[in-house]
Amino acid sequence: MESRLKVLRLFKVLHRTRQDVFKDDIRALTAARNKINEEFRKNMQETSAENINQMIKFGSDVEVVLRETVIQGVHVEHNKILLRPRESLLLENVPYCDTPRKKA
């Protein structure tokens, strides 16, 4: 039962991250939603606790990669792309700070 709760929690976290990362991009939001749902449906009948834990770890790693490395780009002209990084990404790219930041 505990692994079921972890799986459901991961499912929700992935969808929340998807909404944040691909904000205002209907095509990317739909593609990510379909992929998340497809992967969870594909493995819904898995009963091995070891395999479930491996998939939970993999899903958590995917969520971290999405949250920390994906930046939106929007075509504004023929050869121009406007990057729209999330504020959380900008804070992590500060090369030097006199006073240490508090971890959120």
XYZ file of C-alpha atoms in Angstrom:
104
model
C 0.000 0.000 0.000
C 2.866 2.364 0.771
C 4.339 1.975 -2.715
C 0.913 2.769 -4.195
C 0.919 6.098 -2.344
C 4.460 6.834 -3.554
C 3.406 6.106 -7.142
C 0.360 8.380 -6.886
C 2.456 11.120 -5.275
C 5.025 10.851 -8.096
C 2.226 10.975 -10.684
C 0.920 14.227 -9.181
C 4.400 15.746 -8.857
C 5.221 14.972 -12.494
C 2.001 16.613 -13.669
C 2.590 19.698 -11.500
C 6.141 19.992 -12.811
C 4.853 19.575 -16.367
C 2.408 22.453 -15.828
C 5.148 24.694 -14.472
C 7.840 23.812 -17.018
C 5.645 23.999 -20.140
C 3.438 26.885 -19.012
C 1.476 28.499 -21.913
C 2.680 25.859 -24.416
C -0.390 23.775 -25.186
C 1.442 21.409 -27.542
C 4.200 20.599 -25.034
C 1.716 20.349 -22.146
C -0.381 17.853 -24.089
C 2.611 15.797 -25.230
C 4.033 15.635 -21.686
C 0.642 14.721 -20.216
C 0.180 11.944 -22.756
C 3.685 10.564 -22.136
C 3.306 10.591 -18.334
C -0.099 8.900 -18.528
C 1.149 6.364 -21.091
C 4.129 5.333 -18.946
C 2.025 4.968 -15.807
C -0.649 2.947 -17.653
C 1.990 0.731 -19.254
C 3.375 -0.243 -15.829
C 0.086 -0.312 -13.916
C 0.092 -4.124 -13.556
C 3.625 -4.282 -12.089
C 3.671 -6.136 -8.755
C 7.388 -6.526 -7.996
C 8.342 -4.125 -5.187
C 11.911 -3.914 -6.517
C 10.771 -2.927 -10.013
C 8.260 -0.444 -8.633
C 10.957 1.211 -6.517
C 13.276 1.426 -9.543
C 10.509 3.061 -11.593
C 9.739 5.499 -8.764
C 13.434 6.446 -8.638
C 13.518 6.890 -12.415
C 10.350 9.025 -12.352
C 11.787 11.186 -9.564
C 14.981 11.680 -11.581
C 12.923 12.696 -14.633
C 11.039 15.233 -12.526
C 14.321 16.753 -11.295
C 15.698 16.974 -14.840
C 12.518 18.670 -16.080
C 12.418 21.095 -13.172
C 16.127 22.026 -13.212
C 17.210 21.946 -16.857
C 14.310 22.677 -19.233
C 13.954 26.263 -20.454
C 11.116 27.449 -22.678
C 11.910 29.107 -25.966
C 9.425 31.043 -28.096
C 9.931 31.925 -31.766
C 9.467 35.692 -32.062
C 10.922 36.286 -35.528
C 12.411 34.261 -38.355
C 15.800 33.667 -36.711
C 15.033 34.766 -33.144
C 14.022 32.756 -30.129
C 13.001 34.369 -26.859
C 14.083 32.296 -23.864
C 11.713 32.264 -20.906
C 13.591 30.705 -17.979
C 11.662 30.192 -14.767
C 12.734 32.249 -11.782
C 13.911 29.165 -9.893
C 16.462 28.486 -12.648
C 17.824 32.009 -12.555
C 18.485 31.843 -8.830
C 20.663 28.765 -9.204
C 22.902 30.401 -11.808
C 24.324 33.110 -9.529
C 28.120 32.675 -9.768
C 28.989 34.463 -6.521
C 27.092 35.814 -3.557
C 28.534 37.628 -0.517
C 25.822 36.284 1.744
C 24.654 32.674 1.565
C 21.054 32.075 0.492
C 18.578 30.116 2.536
C 17.565 26.816 0.916
C 13.865 26.658 0.187
